[in-house]
């Protein structure tokens, strides 16, 4: 019987070492590649064959989703018409660990003739592809994790990590924000977390639990029971928020000698509660609630008047949580 766990750990250790060795290759050539891509007026086109092509597709997708318009072109298809996708305004990132991949080299002279900037990502700085490129990013690894030294393993991992390094460096340089990211990720739970704002999910109008600061505690309990959010906003005569009363406050009241029928809610409410605005991202509200260990938020307008309310159940039902 093979020791599968021991073999798997060896693979991981070899690939960890390969990633560690990449740091030495983040040099002036890497920076020049970033400058080419940052100043690109067209698209960053990624080209690779075989396993490098699969990794290239992921790199192109990561670039595109983080603010650098990009797409993948298969070198075989490029030789049969898809080179028409490339213009002089583009930057071409070619990936070949050996730097001698025939299908990639076959189209390189045409790319040069078109006038697009050419970035090579290889494991051999003296390769044909590296020498033809305007700049070269080295992804050399000491060993493949494959015991035969044949299947691309460490080398493809190194390529993927270097591609991520490019994408994140460009993301930061462009000042790319969560809102920008959301525009290219509208689908699924990720899209909901990034695009949804409190104004989209909050309870509004008569569904917002509110009582006057002059009300009795029992009145606040009735309001909380009616609205079912586990809290109520406390407002002054100008309809501005002055406090909050929650289920947690109720438990503390019940442990004391306070009379819910005769004592004012203002004597037991939480003063200066944490609030939110309607344009706040739901994901930001979730972070606030987790950090403050609270289950709900009152949403106020610019005059500190309650306009909405929401709790963890609302985040859960909306798919944010």
PDB file of N, CA and C in Angstrom, residues 23-24 41 61 63 70 78 134 161 166 177 186 210 213 263 276 282 288 317:
ATOM      1  N   UNK A  23       9.940  34.853  -5.145  1.00  0.00           N
ATOM      2  CA  UNK A  23      10.164  36.217  -4.671  1.00  0.00           C
ATOM      3  C   UNK A  23      11.373  36.857  -5.341  1.00  0.00           C
ATOM      4  N   UNK A  24      12.399  36.056  -5.607  1.00  0.00           N
ATOM      5  CA  UNK A  24      13.609  36.601  -6.228  1.00  0.00           C
ATOM      6  C   UNK A  24      13.359  37.107  -7.648  1.00  0.00           C
ATOM      7  N   UNK A  41      -3.742  50.572 -23.466  1.00  0.00           N
ATOM      8  CA  UNK A  41      -4.936  51.246 -23.948  1.00  0.00           C
ATOM      9  C   UNK A  41      -5.956  50.252 -24.501  1.00  0.00           C
ATOM     10  N   UNK A  61      -8.822  35.668 -16.429  1.00  0.00           N
ATOM     11  CA  UNK A  61     -10.072  35.890 -15.708  1.00  0.00           C
ATOM     12  C   UNK A  61      -9.840  36.738 -14.459  1.00  0.00           C
ATOM     13  N   UNK A  63      -7.347  38.913 -13.954  1.00  0.00           N
ATOM     14  CA  UNK A  63      -7.061  40.280 -14.397  1.00  0.00           C
ATOM     15  C   UNK A  63      -8.347  41.019 -14.739  1.00  0.00           C
ATOM     16  N   UNK A  70      -9.085  41.855 -19.884  1.00  0.00           N
ATOM     17  CA  UNK A  70      -8.205  40.795 -20.366  1.00  0.00           C
ATOM     18  C   UNK A  70      -9.022  39.629 -20.896  1.00  0.00           C
ATOM     19  N   UNK A  78      -5.167  31.003 -32.615  1.00  0.00           N
ATOM     20  CA  UNK A  78      -4.582  32.268 -33.064  1.00  0.00           C
ATOM     21  C   UNK A  78      -3.960  32.114 -34.442  1.00  0.00           C
ATOM     22  N   UNK A 134       9.466  41.882 -24.880  1.00  0.00           N
ATOM     23  CA  UNK A 134       9.849  43.225 -24.422  1.00  0.00           C
ATOM     24  C   UNK A 134      10.281  43.196 -22.959  1.00  0.00           C
ATOM     25  N   UNK A 161       0.635  31.703  -9.254  1.00  0.00           N
ATOM     26  CA  UNK A 161       0.939  32.660  -8.197  1.00  0.00           C
ATOM     27  C   UNK A 161       1.516  33.951  -8.776  1.00  0.00           C
ATOM     28  N   UNK A 166       0.738  39.761 -10.378  1.00  0.00           N
ATOM     29  CA  UNK A 166       0.507  40.806 -11.375  1.00  0.00           C
ATOM     30  C   UNK A 166      -0.859  41.452 -11.183  1.00  0.00           C
ATOM     31  N   UNK A 177     -11.721  49.308  -6.153  1.00  0.00           N
ATOM     32  CA  UNK A 177     -12.465  49.216  -4.897  1.00  0.00           C
ATOM     33  C   UNK A 177     -13.436  48.043  -4.904  1.00  0.00           C
ATOM     34  N   UNK A 186     -21.892  40.383 -10.386  1.00  0.00           N
ATOM     35  CA  UNK A 186     -23.267  40.611  -9.930  1.00  0.00           C
ATOM     36  C   UNK A 186     -24.025  39.340  -9.555  1.00  0.00           C
ATOM     37  N   UNK A 210     -40.513  52.146  16.538  1.00  0.00           N
ATOM     38  CA  UNK A 210     -40.118  53.389  17.206  1.00  0.00           C
ATOM     39  C   UNK A 210     -41.090  53.702  18.334  1.00  0.00           C
ATOM     40  N   UNK A 213     -39.338  58.859  23.615  1.00  0.00           N
ATOM     41  CA  UNK A 213     -38.503  58.773  24.812  1.00  0.00           C
ATOM     42  C   UNK A 213     -39.318  58.969  26.087  1.00  0.00           C
ATOM     43  N   UNK A 263     -42.009  52.931  34.738  1.00  0.00           N
ATOM     44  CA  UNK A 263     -40.712  53.556  34.460  1.00  0.00           C
ATOM     45  C   UNK A 263     -40.577  53.908  32.977  1.00  0.00           C
ATOM     46  N   UNK A 276     -26.565  53.106  11.084  1.00  0.00           N
ATOM     47  CA  UNK A 276     -26.052  52.941   9.716  1.00  0.00           C
ATOM     48  C   UNK A 276     -26.844  53.855   8.791  1.00  0.00           C
ATOM     49  N   UNK A 282     -24.544  46.067   2.555  1.00  0.00           N
ATOM     50  CA  UNK A 282     -25.018  45.103   3.546  1.00  0.00           C
ATOM     51  C   UNK A 282     -23.855  44.338   4.165  1.00  0.00           C
ATOM     52  N   UNK A 288     -19.970  45.301  10.950  1.00  0.00           N
ATOM     53  CA  UNK A 288     -20.215  46.115  12.139  1.00  0.00           C
ATOM     54  C   UNK A 288     -20.923  45.298  13.207  1.00  0.00           C
ATOM     55  N   UNK A 317     -31.743  36.110   5.117  1.00  0.00           N
ATOM     56  CA  UNK A 317     -32.731  35.876   4.059  1.00  0.00           C
ATOM     57  C   UNK A 317     -32.317  36.510   2.736  1.00  0.00           C
TER      58      UNK A 317
END
